[in-house]
Coordinates of C-alpha atoms in Angstrom, one line a residue:
X1 CA -32.3 -7.8 13.6
X2 CA -32.5 -7.8 9.8
X3 CA -31.6 -10.2 7.1
X4 CA -29.6 -8.9 4.0
X5 CA -28.7 -10.5 0.7
X6 CA -25.3 -12.0 0.9
X7 CA -22.4 -10.6 -1.2
X8 CA -20.4 -13.0 -3.4
X9 CA -19.9 -14.1 -6.9
X10 CA -22.7 -16.6 -7.2
X11 CA -26.1 -16.0 -8.9
X12 CA -28.5 -14.1 -6.7
X13 CA -25.8 -12.5 -4.5
X14 CA -24.6 -8.9 -4.5
X15 CA -21.7 -9.2 -6.9
X16 CA -18.3 -8.3 -5.6
X17 CA -16.0 -6.1 -7.7
X18 CA -12.4 -7.1 -8.4
X19 CA -10.5 -10.4 -8.7
X20 CA -11.4 -12.9 -5.9
X21 CA -8.4 -15.3 -6.1
X22 CA -4.9 -15.6 -7.4
X23 CA -6.2 -17.9 -10.1
X24 CA -6.8 -20.9 -7.8
X25 CA -9.6 -23.1 -6.8
X26 CA -10.4 -23.9 -3.2
X27 CA -12.5 -26.5 -1.4
X28 CA -14.7 -26.7 1.7
X29 CA -15.3 -23.0 1.9
X30 CA -17.9 -21.6 4.3
X31 CA -21.2 -20.9 2.5
X32 CA -23.6 -18.0 3.0
X33 CA -26.3 -19.3 5.4
X34 CA -26.7 -16.6 8.0
X35 CA -28.5 -13.3 8.2
X36 CA -27.0 -10.3 9.8
X37 CA -27.5 -8.3 13.0
X38 CA -25.5 -5.3 13.9
X39 CA -24.7 -3.1 16.9
X40 CA -23.5 0.4 16.1
X41 CA -21.3 2.7 18.3
X42 CA -20.3 0.0 20.8
X43 CA -17.7 1.4 23.3
X44 CA -14.7 -0.9 23.8
X45 CA -12.5 0.0 26.8
X46 CA -8.8 -0.3 26.6
X47 CA -6.3 -0.6 29.5
X48 CA -6.0 3.2 30.3
X49 CA -9.8 3.6 30.5
X50 CA -10.2 5.2 27.0
X51 CA -13.1 3.9 25.0
X52 CA -12.8 3.1 21.3
X53 CA -15.9 3.0 19.2
X54 CA -16.8 0.1 17.0
X55 CA -19.6 -1.2 14.8
X56 CA -20.2 -5.0 15.2
X57 CA -21.8 -7.0 12.4
X58 CA -22.4 -10.7 13.3
X59 CA -24.6 -13.7 12.4
X60 CA -28.2 -13.4 13.5
X61 CA -28.3 -16.8 15.2
X62 CA -27.3 -17.9 18.7
X63 CA -23.9 -19.3 18.9
X64 CA -20.2 -18.4 18.9
X65 CA -18.3 -17.5 15.8
X66 CA -14.8 -16.4 14.8
X67 CA -14.4 -12.7 14.4
X68 CA -12.5 -10.4 12.0
X69 CA -11.3 -7.1 13.3
X70 CA -10.8 -4.1 11.0
X71 CA -9.3 -1.1 12.7
X72 CA -8.2 2.3 11.3
X73 CA -8.7 6.1 11.7
X74 CA -11.3 6.1 8.9
X75 CA -15.1 6.4 9.6
X76 CA -16.4 3.0 10.6
X77 CA -19.9 4.3 9.6
X78 CA -18.9 4.6 5.9
X79 CA -17.4 1.2 5.4
X80 CA -20.7 -0.1 3.9
X81 CA -21.4 3.1 1.9
X82 CA -20.3 1.5 -1.4
X83 CA -18.5 4.6 -2.7
X84 CA -15.2 4.6 -4.6
X85 CA -13.3 6.3 -1.8
X86 CA -9.9 5.4 -0.5
X87 CA -11.1 5.3 3.1
X88 CA -13.5 2.4 2.5
X89 CA -11.1 -0.5 3.0
X90 CA -12.4 -2.7 5.9
X91 CA -14.0 -5.3 3.7
X92 CA -17.6 -6.3 2.8
X93 CA -19.5 -7.2 6.0
X94 CA -22.3 -8.7 3.8
X95 CA -19.8 -11.2 2.6
X96 CA -18.3 -12.3 5.9
X97 CA -21.2 -12.4 8.2
X98 CA -23.4 -14.7 6.1
X99 CA -20.5 -17.1 6.0
X100 CA -20.3 -17.3 9.8
X101 CA -17.9 -14.5 10.9
X102 CA -18.4 -11.5 13.1
X103 CA -17.0 -8.4 11.4
X104 CA -15.9 -5.7 13.9
X105 CA -15.0 -2.3 12.5
X106 CA -13.3 -0.1 15.0
X107 CA -12.0 3.5 15.0
X108 CA -8.5 4.0 16.4
X109 CA -7.9 6.4 19.4
X110 CA -8.9 10.0 18.7
X111 CA -10.8 9.4 15.5
X112 CA -14.5 9.5 14.6
X113 CA -15.8 9.3 18.2
X114 CA -13.2 7.2 19.8
X115 CA -11.7 8.7 23.0
X116 CA -8.2 10.0 23.4
X117 CA -5.8 11.6 21.0
X118 CA -4.7 10.1 17.7
X119 CA -1.1 9.0 18.0
X120 CA -0.2 7.8 14.5
X121 CA 1.1 4.3 14.4
X122 CA 3.0 4.5 17.7
X123 CA 3.4 2.2 20.7
X124 CA 0.1 3.5 22.2
X125 CA -1.8 2.4 19.1
X126 CA -0.3 -1.0 19.2
X127 CA -1.4 -1.5 22.9
X128 CA -4.9 -0.4 21.9
X129 CA -5.0 -3.0 19.1
X130 CA -4.0 -5.8 21.6
X131 CA -6.8 -4.7 23.9
X132 CA -9.3 -4.7 21.0
X133 CA -8.4 -8.2 19.9
X134 CA -8.7 -9.6 23.5
X135 CA -12.0 -7.8 24.2
X136 CA -13.5 -9.3 21.1
X137 CA -12.3 -12.8 22.0
X138 CA -14.1 -12.5 25.4
X139 CA -17.5 -11.6 23.9
X140 CA -20.3 -14.2 24.2
X141 CA -20.8 -14.2 20.4
X142 CA -17.1 -15.0 19.7
X143 CA -15.6 -18.5 19.8
X144 CA -12.2 -17.1 20.9
X145 CA -10.7 -17.1 17.4
X146 CA -9.9 -13.6 16.1
X147 CA -8.5 -12.6 12.7
X148 CA -7.8 -9.2 11.2
X149 CA -8.7 -7.9 7.8
X150 CA -8.5 -4.8 5.5
X151 CA -6.2 -3.0 3.2
X152 CA -3.9 0.1 3.5
X153 CA -4.2 1.5 7.1
X154 CA -6.4 -1.5 8.0
X155 CA -3.5 -3.7 6.8
X156 CA -1.0 -1.7 8.8
X157 CA -3.0 -2.0 12.0
X158 CA -2.9 -5.8 11.5
X159 CA 0.9 -5.9 11.6
X160 CA 0.8 -3.5 14.6
X161 CA -1.4 -5.9 16.5
X162 CA 0.7 -8.8 15.6
X163 CA 3.8 -7.3 17.1
X164 CA 2.0 -7.4 20.5
X165 CA 1.1 -11.1 20.0
X166 CA -2.4 -11.1 21.6
X167 CA -3.1 -14.7 22.6
X168 CA -6.4 -14.9 20.6
X169 CA -5.1 -13.4 17.3
X170 CA -5.1 -16.3 14.9
X171 CA -4.5 -15.0 11.4
X172 CA -4.0 -11.9 9.3
X173 CA -4.7 -10.9 5.7
X174 CA -2.9 -7.5 5.2
X175 CA -2.9 -6.2 1.6
X176 CA -1.2 -2.9 0.7
X177 CA 0.7 -2.6 3.9
X178 CA 3.4 -0.2 5.1
X179 CA 5.9 -1.3 7.8
X180 CA 7.6 2.0 8.4
X181 CA 5.3 5.0 8.1
X182 CA 8.3 7.2 7.3
X183 CA 8.3 5.6 3.8
X184 CA 4.8 6.9 3.1
X185 CA 5.9 10.4 4.1
X186 CA 9.4 10.5 2.7
X187 CA 10.7 8.8 -0.4
X188 CA 14.4 8.3 0.4
X189 CA 14.6 11.8 1.9
X190 CA 12.0 13.6 -0.4
X191 CA 8.8 14.7 1.3
X192 CA 5.8 13.0 -0.3
X193 CA 3.9 16.3 0.0
X194 CA 1.1 15.6 -2.5
X195 CA 0.0 12.7 -0.3
X196 CA 0.8 13.4 3.3
X197 CA -0.6 17.0 3.4
X198 CA -4.1 16.1 2.2
X199 CA -4.2 12.8 4.0
X200 CA -3.6 14.3 7.4
X201 CA -6.0 17.2 6.8
X202 CA -8.6 14.7 5.5
X203 CA -8.3 12.7 8.8
X204 CA -9.0 15.9 10.7
X205 CA -12.1 16.6 8.5
X206 CA -13.4 13.0 8.7
X207 CA -12.9 12.8 12.5
X208 CA -14.9 16.0 13.0
X209 CA -18.2 14.3 12.0
X210 CA -20.2 11.4 13.1
X211 CA -23.6 9.6 12.7
X212 CA -25.5 12.7 11.7
X213 CA -23.5 13.0 8.5
X214 CA -22.4 9.4 8.0
X215 CA -25.6 7.4 8.7
X216 CA -28.6 9.7 8.2
X217 CA -30.2 11.9 5.7
X218 CA -28.4 12.1 2.3
X219 CA -26.0 9.3 3.3
X220 CA -29.0 6.8 3.4
X221 CA -30.1 7.9 -0.1
X222 CA -26.5 7.6 -1.3
X223 CA -26.2 4.1 0.0
X224 CA -29.3 3.1 -2.0
X225 CA -28.0 4.7 -5.2
X226 CA -24.5 3.2 -4.9
X227 CA -26.0 -0.2 -4.3
X228 CA -27.7 -0.3 -7.7
X229 CA -25.8 -3.1 -9.5
X230 CA -25.1 -1.1 -12.7
X231 CA -23.7 1.7 -10.6
X232 CA -21.6 -0.6 -8.4
X233 CA -20.1 -2.4 -11.5
X234 CA -18.7 1.0 -12.7
X235 CA -16.3 0.9 -9.8
X236 CA -14.6 -2.3 -10.8
X237 CA -11.6 -0.5 -12.2
X238 CA -11.5 2.5 -9.9
X239 CA -8.8 5.0 -11.0
X240 CA -6.5 5.5 -8.0
X241 CA -5.6 8.9 -9.3
X242 CA -9.3 10.0 -9.2
X243 CA -9.7 8.5 -5.7
X244 CA -6.7 10.5 -4.3
X245 CA -8.1 13.6 -6.0
X246 CA -11.3 13.1 -4.0
X247 CA -9.2 12.8 -0.8
X248 CA -7.7 16.2 -1.6
X249 CA -11.1 17.7 -1.9
X250 CA -12.1 16.3 1.5
X251 CA -9.0 17.8 3.0
X252 CA -10.0 21.3 2.1
X253 CA -12.9 21.4 4.5
X254 CA -12.4 22.9 8.0
X255 CA -11.4 20.9 11.1
X256 CA -9.9 21.4 14.5
X257 CA -6.3 22.3 14.6
X258 CA -5.4 19.7 17.3
X259 CA -3.9 17.2 16.9
X260 CA -3.8 17.4 13.1
X261 CA -1.7 20.5 12.5
X262 CA 0.8 19.4 15.1
X263 CA 1.0 15.9 13.4
X264 CA 1.7 17.5 10.0
X265 CA 4.3 19.7 11.6
X266 CA 5.9 16.7 13.2
X267 CA 6.2 14.7 10.0
X268 CA 7.1 17.5 7.6
X269 CA 9.1 19.9 9.7
X270 CA 10.3 18.5 13.1
X271 CA 11.5 15.1 11.9
X272 CA 13.0 15.4 8.4
X273 CA 15.5 12.6 9.0
X274 CA 15.2 9.2 10.5
X275 CA 15.3 9.6 14.3
X276 CA 13.8 8.2 17.5
X277 CA 10.3 9.6 16.6
X278 CA 10.3 7.6 13.4
X279 CA 11.9 4.5 15.0
X280 CA 8.9 4.2 17.3
X281 CA 6.8 4.0 14.2
X282 CA 8.9 1.3 12.5
X283 CA 7.6 -2.3 12.9
X284 CA 10.6 -3.9 11.2
X285 CA 12.4 -5.2 14.3
X286 CA 9.1 -5.9 16.1
X287 CA 8.0 -8.4 13.5
X288 CA 10.9 -10.7 14.2
X289 CA 8.9 -12.4 17.0
X290 CA 5.6 -12.8 15.1
X291 CA 4.6 -16.3 14.4
X292 CA 0.9 -15.6 13.6
X293 CA -0.1 -16.8 10.1
X294 CA 0.1 -13.8 7.7
X295 CA -1.1 -13.6 4.1
X296 CA 0.6 -10.6 2.6
X297 CA -0.5 -8.9 -0.6
X298 CA -0.2 -5.9 -2.8
X299 CA -0.9 -4.3 -6.1
X300 CA 2.0 -3.5 -8.6
X301 CA 0.6 0.0 -9.2
X302 CA 0.9 1.1 -5.6
X303 CA 4.5 2.1 -6.2
X304 CA 4.7 5.4 -4.3
X305 CA 2.7 4.3 -1.2
X306 CA 2.6 0.6 -0.1
X307 CA 4.6 -1.6 -2.4
X308 CA 8.0 -1.2 -0.7
X309 CA 6.3 -2.0 2.6
X310 CA 5.0 -5.3 1.2
X311 CA 8.5 -6.6 0.6
X312 CA 9.8 -5.2 3.8
X313 CA 7.1 -7.2 5.6
X314 CA 8.1 -10.3 3.7
X315 CA 11.7 -9.9 4.7
X316 CA 10.9 -9.1 8.3
X317 CA 8.7 -12.3 8.6
X318 CA 11.2 -14.6 6.9
X319 CA 11.4 -16.7 10.1
X320 CA 7.7 -17.3 10.1
X321 CA 6.7 -20.5 8.3
X322 CA 3.1 -19.5 8.0
X323 CA 3.5 -16.6 5.6
X324 CA 2.2 -16.4 2.0
X325 CA 2.4 -13.5 -0.5
X326 CA 0.5 -12.4 -3.6
X327 CA 1.2 -9.5 -5.9
X328 CA -1.8 -8.4 -8.0
X329 CA -2.2 -6.5 -11.3
X330 CA -3.8 -3.1 -11.9
X331 CA -7.3 -2.4 -10.5
X332 CA -7.1 -5.5 -8.3
X333 CA -7.8 -3.6 -5.1
X334 CA -10.6 -1.2 -6.1
X335 CA -12.6 0.9 -3.8
X336 CA -14.8 0.1 -1.9
X337 CA -12.4 -2.8 -1.1
X338 CA -14.1 -6.1 -1.7
X339 CA -11.7 -8.0 -3.9
X340 CA -9.7 -11.1 -2.9
X341 CA -12.5 -12.1 -0.5
X342 CA -12.6 -15.7 -1.6
X343 CA -8.8 -16.0 -1.2
X344 CA -9.2 -14.5 2.3
X345 CA -12.1 -16.9 3.1
X346 CA -9.9 -19.8 2.2
X347 CA -7.2 -18.4 4.5
X348 CA -9.5 -17.6 7.5
X349 CA -11.5 -20.8 7.1
X350 CA -8.3 -22.8 7.4
X351 CA -6.7 -20.9 10.3
X352 CA -9.8 -19.9 12.3
X353 CA -12.3 -22.7 11.5
X354 CA -10.0 -25.6 10.9
X355 CA -11.3 -26.3 7.4
X356 CA -9.1 -28.0 4.8
X357 CA -9.4 -25.4 2.0
X358 CA -6.1 -26.0 0.1
X359 CA -4.8 -22.5 0.8
X360 CA -1.4 -23.8 1.8
X361 CA -0.9 -25.9 -1.2
X362 CA 1.6 -24.9 -3.9
X363 CA 4.4 -22.3 -3.9
X364 CA 4.4 -19.6 -1.2
X365 CA 4.3 -16.7 -3.7
X366 CA 2.0 -16.0 -6.5
X367 CA 2.3 -12.9 -8.7
X368 CA 0.6 -11.4 -11.7
X369 CA 3.0 -10.7 -14.6
X370 CA 1.7 -7.6 -16.5
X371 CA 2.5 -7.7 -20.2
X372 CA 2.3 -11.5 -20.1
X373 CA -1.1 -11.3 -18.4
X374 CA -0.7 -14.5 -16.4
X375 CA -0.1 -15.8 -12.9
X376 CA 3.4 -16.9 -12.0
X377 CA 4.7 -18.6 -8.8
X378 CA 7.9 -18.5 -6.8
X379 CA 9.3 -20.0 -3.6
X380 CA 11.4 -17.0 -2.7
X381 CA 11.4 -13.3 -3.3
X382 CA 12.8 -12.0 -5.4
X383 CA 12.8 -15.0 -7.8
X384 CA 16.2 -15.9 -9.3
X385 CA 17.2 -13.2 -11.7
X386 CA 20.3 -11.6 -13.3
X387 CA 20.7 -7.9 -13.2
X388 CA 21.3 -6.7 -16.7
X389 CA 23.2 -3.4 -17.0
X390 CA 22.1 -0.8 -19.5
X391 CA 24.2 2.4 -20.0
X392 CA 22.7 5.9 -20.0
X393 CA 24.4 6.8 -23.2
X394 CA 25.2 10.4 -24.2
X395 CA 22.8 10.2 -27.3
X396 CA 19.8 9.4 -25.1
X397 CA 19.8 5.7 -25.8
X398 CA 19.6 2.9 -23.2
X399 CA 22.2 0.5 -24.5
X400 CA 24.3 -2.5 -23.5
X401 CA 27.4 -0.8 -24.8
X402 CA 28.2 2.7 -23.5
X403 CA 28.2 5.6 -25.9
X404 CA 30.4 8.0 -23.9
X405 CA 29.6 11.6 -23.0
X406 CA 27.2 13.4 -20.7
X407 CA 23.8 15.1 -20.7
X408 CA 22.5 18.0 -18.6
X409 CA 19.2 19.5 -17.5
X410 CA 18.1 22.4 -15.4
X411 CA 16.7 21.8 -11.9
X412 CA 14.4 24.8 -11.8
X413 CA 13.4 25.4 -15.4
X414 CA 15.1 28.8 -15.5
X415 CA 17.9 27.9 -18.0
X416 CA 17.2 27.3 -21.7
X417 CA 17.6 23.6 -21.4
X418 CA 15.2 20.7 -20.6
X419 CA 14.0 20.0 -17.0
X420 CA 14.2 16.3 -17.5
X421 CA 16.1 13.7 -19.4
X422 CA 15.1 10.3 -20.8
X423 CA 16.9 7.3 -22.2
X424 CA 15.2 4.8 -24.5
X425 CA 16.3 1.4 -25.7
X426 CA 16.0 0.1 -29.2
X427 CA 12.9 -2.1 -29.9
X428 CA 13.4 -5.4 -28.1
X429 CA 14.1 -8.5 -30.4
X430 CA 12.3 -10.8 -27.9
X431 CA 10.1 -10.8 -24.9
X432 CA 12.0 -10.3 -21.6
X433 CA 10.5 -10.7 -18.1
X434 CA 11.7 -8.2 -15.4
X435 CA 10.8 -9.3 -11.9
X436 CA 12.4 -8.0 -8.8
X437 CA 14.3 -4.9 -7.6
X438 CA 15.7 -2.5 -10.3
X439 CA 18.4 0.0 -9.4
X440 CA 20.1 2.9 -11.0
X441 CA 23.9 3.3 -10.5
X442 CA 24.1 7.0 -11.2
X443 CA 27.2 9.1 -11.7
X444 CA 26.2 12.8 -11.9
X445 CA 27.5 16.3 -11.3
X446 CA 25.4 18.9 -9.6
X447 CA 25.9 22.7 -9.5
X448 CA 24.3 22.8 -6.0
X449 CA 24.9 21.3 -2.6
X450 CA 21.7 19.3 -2.8
X451 CA 19.2 18.1 -5.4
X452 CA 16.5 15.5 -6.0
X453 CA 16.8 12.5 -8.2
X454 CA 13.4 11.3 -9.3
X455 CA 13.2 8.3 -11.7
X456 CA 10.4 6.8 -13.7
X457 CA 10.7 3.5 -15.6
X458 CA 8.4 3.0 -18.6
X459 CA 7.4 0.4 -21.1
X460 CA 7.0 2.1 -24.6
X461 CA 4.8 0.3 -27.1
X462 CA 5.3 0.3 -30.9
X463 CA 2.6 3.1 -31.1
X464 CA 4.7 5.3 -28.8
X465 CA 2.3 4.9 -25.8
X466 CA 4.3 4.8 -22.5
X467 CA 3.1 2.8 -19.6
X468 CA 4.5 3.6 -16.1
X469 CA 6.1 0.6 -14.4
X470 CA 7.9 1.9 -11.3
X471 CA 9.7 4.8 -9.7
X472 CA 12.8 5.6 -7.6
X473 CA 13.8 8.6 -5.6
X474 CA 16.7 9.9 -3.6
X475 CA 17.6 13.2 -2.0
X476 CA 21.3 13.7 -3.0
X477 CA 22.3 14.9 0.4
X478 CA 20.9 11.6 1.8
X479 CA 22.8 9.4 -0.6
X480 CA 24.1 6.9 2.0
X481 CA 22.5 3.7 0.8
X482 CA 23.3 0.3 2.3
X483 CA 24.8 -2.5 0.2
X484 CA 21.5 -4.3 0.2
X485 CA 19.5 -1.3 -1.2
X486 CA 18.7 -3.0 -4.5
X487 CA 16.8 -5.7 -2.5
X488 CA 15.2 -3.6 0.3
X489 CA 14.6 -0.5 -1.7
X490 CA 15.4 1.5 1.4
X491 CA 18.4 3.7 2.1
X492 CA 19.9 3.9 5.5
X493 CA 19.4 7.6 6.4
X494 CA 21.8 9.1 8.9
X495 CA 20.4 10.6 12.1
X496 CA 22.9 13.5 11.8
X497 CA 22.6 16.4 9.4
X498 CA 22.5 15.8 5.6
X499 CA 25.9 15.5 3.8
X500 CA 26.1 18.3 1.2
X501 CA 27.0 17.4 -2.4
X502 CA 30.3 18.8 -3.6
X503 CA 29.3 21.2 -6.4
X504 CA 30.9 20.5 -9.8
X505 CA 32.3 17.1 -8.7
X506 CA 31.1 13.8 -10.0
X507 CA 29.3 11.7 -7.3
X508 CA 28.2 8.1 -7.4
X509 CA 24.7 7.3 -6.3
X510 CA 22.8 4.1 -5.8
X511 CA 19.1 4.7 -6.3
X512 CA 16.7 1.8 -5.8
X513 CA 13.6 1.7 -7.8
X514 CA 10.6 0.1 -6.2
X515 CA 10.4 -3.6 -7.0
X516 CA 8.0 -4.6 -9.8
X517 CA 7.2 -7.1 -12.5
X518 CA 6.8 -6.6 -16.2
X519 CA 7.0 -8.5 -19.5
X520 CA 8.6 -6.1 -22.0
X521 CA 7.2 -7.5 -25.2
X522 CA 9.0 -7.9 -28.5
X523 CA 9.0 -4.7 -30.4
X524 CA 8.6 -2.6 -27.2
X525 CA 11.2 -0.2 -25.8
X526 CA 12.4 0.4 -22.2
X527 CA 12.6 4.0 -21.1
X528 CA 14.1 5.7 -18.1
X529 CA 13.1 9.3 -17.2
X530 CA 15.1 11.4 -14.8
X531 CA 14.1 14.8 -13.3
X532 CA 14.7 16.8 -10.1
X533 CA 11.2 18.3 -10.0
X534 CA 8.0 16.3 -10.4
X535 CA 5.8 19.3 -10.2
X536 CA 6.4 20.5 -13.8
X537 CA 3.9 19.9 -16.6
X538 CA 6.1 17.5 -18.6
X539 CA 6.4 14.9 -15.8
X540 CA 3.5 13.1 -14.1
X541 CA 4.5 11.0 -11.1
X542 CA 2.7 7.8 -10.4
X543 CA -0.6 8.3 -8.5
X544 CA 0.2 12.1 -8.8
X545 CA 2.4 11.8 -5.7
X546 CA 4.7 14.8 -6.2
X547 CA 7.3 15.9 -3.8
X548 CA 8.2 19.2 -2.0
X549 CA 11.1 20.9 -3.9
X550 CA 14.6 20.6 -2.4
X551 CA 15.0 24.3 -2.8
X552 CA 18.1 24.5 -4.8
X553 CA 18.6 25.6 -8.4
X554 CA 21.2 24.9 -11.1
X555 CA 22.2 22.3 -13.6
X556 CA 22.6 18.6 -13.1
X557 CA 24.8 16.6 -15.5
X558 CA 24.5 12.8 -16.0
X559 CA 27.5 10.9 -17.1
X560 CA 27.3 7.9 -19.5
X561 CA 29.0 5.7 -17.0
X562 CA 25.7 5.5 -15.2
X563 CA 24.0 2.1 -15.4
X564 CA 20.3 1.0 -15.1
X565 CA 20.3 -2.5 -13.6
X566 CA 17.2 -4.6 -14.5
X567 CA 16.4 -7.9 -12.8
X568 CA 15.7 -10.3 -15.8
X569 CA 14.5 -13.7 -14.9
X570 CA 17.2 -16.4 -15.3
X571 CA 17.2 -18.1 -18.6
X572 CA 16.0 -15.1 -20.6

């Protein structure tokens, strides 16, 4: 048993990085009064006899306390390391335990010492999560109230558990969530190669090691170094691009072939279109029966990974009266993840301890509006807006009135023409607020039977500096998009073979851009960039998530009848 200084935002506490609330004040929050005791490498049995490994951090006094479960395939031993790494996402134990919560960090099946074989977001994983929740509720240190916490995969496992409706699961706080794992692997038919390849290999590398590397020797010294306040403060605005580059470095180390190579082959080769394998890993329909309180959240900059999943979760939980949602600005979910803990405390204190914290007061949605640099509220998503149409004119301008003609670019860089096109508006006469789901209605002619459409929406300042806002993607042979695509941001991909593009014939496409929010200020310009290859030096995709080439070469021609639809808040 050992006592540690509590984390928080008050004097004398280890200072947490990142924003801690959505600009609100709360009341009756639990205070830091307990020390911490921990049990490492606790085996937790699940129904088929497999044992999952967990670290348990809990108050060092006798009694029963509510528990918060964080479960993922990432090393549980590193969650208190303090490093700016994209795998440290379970939350700060030294914040939760002093305030009267047990914090249970578990490894999913087949990862970092847990038994069995990793099965990647399937029905087996969901059963295991049910069993984890119920095992925790039965422990003598738990009062029977269990919540779940964490971002990214830790958020995804929360929704997985919720679909099983374990009796003792009382509240969730999933930020940066994905509902359908296919959307992390494929962007509307385009393989998200720069993410999925290193991610799966990194899981293999990380699962090949244990306490000897993660708890002893150099890791102890590293913990001490990273805990120095001046060092810790430097991670307040962790660059997501640098974090993902570190993930790629980890992926280069050796690991066992099984099951990781087979998993990569499954997602990248065996199941290129939506089929039964992906359907098993889709929570959309399963969330229809969930009535557990859920506080959803995300970060506007997580465009190519989690942002679409946030709004899919919101739609899937529309029947649930106990759902709230927050969208945060850049650097709001830094690594190690310890932001939004006060907001989460207000949520868990209300649902797991019965405290009147004020968390349910006010509108159900709060979002940060970049450009305006202020919090906004809404009672529905998306908020009421009018889609303003801008033509992709032949002179490269983005205009309300079409300037007829067409523009062409090469898809492989072999021809003496550009490999991307852009359209830019005139300087704006007034501020306009875009909030919601943009869409491109594209009319284009391709010289090949398939191609990639890759979009990037930017805000260009008076000094010419461009800020990336959001992206959209579509594989041309998978152009079947449902009529609600501008809201869901998800095409309906057929289970049958792709439908070839008729070469030389104009084809109409609907390409959803990932929902976002931005105040385009007076004097700024709006720019849309279009390419078919995001691996060339002139185009930098958001988070550096580039895609595997479609494999065709030729020339694509964009017709000026194409329209960019921007959701502008009503009244502007």
